[in-house]
Amino acid sequence: MDVNFRKLDLNLLRVFDEVMAERNLTRAARNLSITQPAVSNALRRLREVLGDELVRRAGAGVEPTPRALALWPTVRDALRQLQHTLAPGEFDAGTADTTFLLAMADATAAELMPGLVRIAETEAPGISMRVLPLTTRDPRRMLEHEEVDMAIGYFPAVIASLAARGQSGVGVPFETQRLYLGQYVCVMRRGHPLAERPLTLDDYCAARHLLVSFSGRPYGFIDQTLGALGRERRIVVTVNQFFTAGQVVATTDLLTVLPRHFVTVTGIGDQLVLRDLPFDQPPVHVDAIWHRRAQHAHSHEWLRQSLLRSAAAAFAGSILGQQVPG
């Protein structure tokens, strides 16, 4: 159906956004400071323009139609971008009391958070930061649902997907920025039998392994690489934190794979031995990803620049601040 934009009132979209968020006409009316009949009238007018029922009564609230569910993310993003453009608001770091929600693994937090906190203590002493555990290699749902302001980690499949969408001309609702490059290495306890000689592929595959898995699945990107070589390893323990992995490996005969830079901040680096993996493994690129709706918010710009500065201090000489295509 062709939409007649001459009949489309921006206020109708504001009402639609609030109704979709609340799933209740009374609460939407209260939030918008208008009457419930006014909300119902706005929905009626929008139905006429779009040719869809949009919401149906369900219990004490309303239930959106499939068309409404498909439209809502685009409408919400457009409204927020328009708000940021017309009335971006000022962000004075020295007086701000903003709270930022960040999702990242413990290894990433160990590298970036000390520098970020130092910057905040100097420039923005009133802000707060909450670091939530990263439990997925695809944080787009967390960002879409505004559970976090930014996710930081190793997201190769997500970055590739966004780049492909961007190159095909499809709109990409997320932005990314490279923070640093890292390398994974094999880690074992000091005194481990394999620490006394060069690590071969046969030795590696014959050993018992510990895997850091955010999802709990006993299969990771190292196993994908081994599978391409026609090899496999035996994973006997999975944990969801790099710090835990280091502690376990330091007192057992298990092998694990950790970011090389992370071992130096574990506090037990003198108990561990690092060996290059006996096969080619591409470098790890750690990226920040956020929803495009936050792109022009001054507070978010400050956060992004501060993270870049923290990464630059922690990884001097690495490739930093690269804008990822997509």
XYZ file of C-alpha atoms in Angstrom, residues 1-239:
239
model
C 0.000 0.000 0.000
C 1.273 3.485 -0.894
C 1.410 5.806 2.120
C 0.213 9.400 1.631
C 2.862 11.292 3.586
C 0.936 14.556 3.245
C -1.533 13.130 5.758
C 1.161 11.889 8.125
C 1.440 13.962 11.298
C 4.663 13.511 13.269
C 2.626 13.528 16.471
C 0.886 10.353 15.318
C 4.241 8.590 15.269
C 5.017 9.835 18.781
C 1.749 8.340 20.003
C 2.419 5.101 18.137
C 5.889 4.831 19.698
C 4.524 5.347 23.215
C 1.699 2.844 22.727
C 4.136 0.255 21.421
C 6.441 0.832 24.379
C 3.665 0.615 27.004
C 1.223 -1.778 25.270
C -1.441 0.161 27.162
C -3.426 3.220 26.014
C -3.924 4.672 29.495
C -0.234 4.594 30.370
C 0.691 5.955 26.935
C -1.717 8.852 27.435
C -0.265 9.597 30.876
C 3.299 9.581 29.530
C 2.323 11.915 26.684
C 0.257 14.201 28.958
C -2.836 13.804 26.791
C -6.177 12.053 27.258
C -6.862 8.429 26.388
C -9.455 9.454 23.741
C -6.750 11.574 22.134
C -4.483 8.503 21.961
C -7.289 6.435 20.444
C -7.996 9.178 17.897
C -4.304 9.383 16.929
C -4.190 5.618 16.406
C -7.340 5.803 14.248
C -5.765 8.473 12.039
C -2.537 6.507 11.736
C -4.495 3.366 10.796
C -6.123 5.305 7.966
C -2.749 6.465 6.670
C -0.993 3.094 6.951
C -3.912 0.816 6.138
C -3.286 -1.475 9.093
C -5.045 -2.059 12.408
C -1.676 -1.603 14.219
C -2.907 -2.745 17.674
C -5.744 -4.910 18.994
C -7.179 -5.072 22.470
C -5.699 -7.876 24.584
C -6.671 -8.140 28.233
C -5.987 -4.871 30.010
C -3.742 -3.612 27.208
C -3.155 -3.884 23.488
C -1.289 -6.293 21.264
C 0.560 -5.049 18.158
C -0.012 -6.457 14.697
C 2.914 -7.887 12.701
C 3.011 -4.678 10.642
C 3.294 -2.578 13.811
C 6.111 -4.755 15.149
C 7.967 -4.352 11.862
C 7.477 -0.573 11.788
C 8.257 0.243 15.391
C 12.097 -0.028 15.404
C 12.348 2.295 12.389
C 9.861 4.773 13.831
C 11.570 4.829 17.222
C 15.026 5.324 15.699
C 13.767 8.102 13.410
C 12.128 9.947 16.307
C 15.241 9.738 18.439
C 17.555 10.849 15.663
C 15.259 13.790 14.985
C 15.246 14.671 18.677
C 19.040 14.524 18.870
C 19.329 16.700 15.752
C 16.816 19.359 16.769
C 17.490 19.383 20.507
C 20.672 17.420 21.194
C 21.065 18.831 24.691
C 24.325 19.774 26.286
C 26.694 17.320 27.928
C 29.053 18.933 30.371
C 31.333 16.124 31.501
C 32.339 18.051 34.600
C 28.774 18.244 35.926
C 27.088 15.255 34.242
C 25.506 12.524 36.358
C 24.898 10.090 33.481
C 25.036 6.328 34.050
C 26.568 4.234 31.255
C 25.817 0.518 30.860
C 28.619 -1.435 29.172
C 28.725 -5.128 28.260
C 32.136 -6.783 28.000
C 34.069 -9.864 29.059
C 36.260 -9.757 32.135
C 39.448 -9.807 30.060
C 38.308 -6.750 28.111
C 37.196 -4.951 31.256
C 40.538 -5.649 32.922
C 42.284 -3.833 30.081
C 39.923 -0.934 29.429
C 38.179 -0.090 32.691
C 41.188 1.157 34.709
C 41.976 3.783 32.076
C 38.326 4.659 31.580
C 37.836 5.141 35.318
C 40.924 7.368 35.512
C 39.546 9.537 32.714
C 36.159 9.741 34.420
C 37.676 10.632 37.802
C 39.494 13.549 36.199
C 36.931 14.791 33.682
C 33.519 13.496 34.744
C 33.481 12.689 38.465
C 29.679 12.629 38.610
C 29.079 9.856 36.082
C 28.548 6.188 36.929
C 29.442 3.086 34.937
C 27.984 -0.378 35.195
C 29.800 -3.255 33.497
C 27.522 -6.178 32.668
C 28.798 -9.631 31.666
C 28.949 -10.257 27.946
C 27.176 -13.566 27.382
C 27.002 -13.625 23.596
C 29.063 -13.077 20.453
C 26.122 -11.148 18.984
C 25.056 -8.250 21.233
C 22.669 -6.625 18.761
C 19.569 -7.750 20.651
C 20.918 -6.220 23.879
C 21.496 -2.923 22.085
C 18.171 -3.020 20.260
C 16.326 -3.487 23.554
C 18.438 -0.787 25.262
C 19.773 -3.201 27.865
C 23.215 -1.609 27.416
C 24.601 1.553 25.822
C 27.552 -0.229 24.250
C 28.996 -3.720 23.890
C 32.734 -4.303 23.574
C 34.293 -7.557 22.454
C 35.229 -9.927 19.652
C 32.276 -10.014 17.241
C 33.625 -11.282 13.894
C 30.321 -12.634 12.559
C 28.450 -9.454 13.507
C 31.053 -7.164 11.927
C 31.007 -9.221 8.723
C 27.204 -9.134 8.614
C 27.068 -5.367 9.099
C 29.709 -4.814 6.425
C 27.807 -6.996 3.950
C 24.540 -5.173 4.645
C 26.221 -1.816 4.241
C 27.820 -2.777 0.930
C 24.493 -4.032 -0.415
C 22.824 -0.728 0.372
C 20.664 -2.099 3.198
C 20.299 0.198 6.187
C 22.517 -0.734 9.127
C 21.148 0.315 12.541
C 24.456 -0.195 14.363
C 27.809 1.559 14.439
C 31.138 -0.023 15.299
C 34.635 1.129 16.063
C 37.811 -0.890 16.438
C 39.554 -0.416 19.777
C 42.547 -2.732 19.589
C 44.016 -5.876 18.082
C 45.025 -8.875 20.137
C 46.357 -12.389 19.758
C 45.251 -15.626 21.355
C 47.887 -17.961 22.764
C 47.938 -21.358 24.424
C 48.323 -21.072 28.204
C 49.436 -23.755 30.667
C 50.833 -23.937 34.169
C 54.504 -23.474 34.786
C 56.001 -26.964 35.038
C 53.462 -28.509 32.680
C 55.008 -31.403 30.680
C 54.307 -29.566 27.413
C 56.059 -26.433 28.674
C 59.453 -28.073 28.300
C 59.342 -28.460 24.507
C 57.916 -26.789 21.417
C 54.145 -27.201 21.218
C 53.120 -29.334 18.239
C 49.673 -29.775 16.749
C 49.624 -33.429 17.809
C 50.511 -32.519 21.402
C 47.901 -29.798 21.440
C 45.100 -32.043 20.174
C 46.056 -34.885 22.534
C 45.905 -32.658 25.629
C 42.872 -31.933 27.827
C 41.434 -28.447 27.413
C 39.492 -25.755 29.238
C 37.331 -23.471 27.087
C 36.116 -19.975 27.905
C 32.585 -19.987 26.515
C 30.123 -17.124 27.055
C 27.205 -19.297 25.933
C 28.286 -22.477 27.712
C 28.634 -24.379 24.435
C 31.720 -26.632 24.441
C 32.795 -25.393 21.016
C 34.557 -22.188 20.010
C 36.368 -20.488 17.163
C 39.534 -22.475 17.926
C 37.534 -25.650 17.303
C 36.337 -24.208 14.005
C 39.955 -23.698 12.961
C 40.893 -27.223 14.060
C 37.879 -28.636 12.212
C 39.063 -27.006 8.995
C 42.350 -28.876 9.501
C 40.563 -32.156 10.098
C 41.556 -32.131 13.769
C 39.796 -31.770 17.112
C 40.613 -31.332 20.784
C 39.023 -32.678 23.950
C 37.314 -29.990 26.036
C 36.704 -31.259 29.562
C 35.787 -27.959 31.300
C 33.996 -24.808 30.151
C 33.863 -21.567 32.149
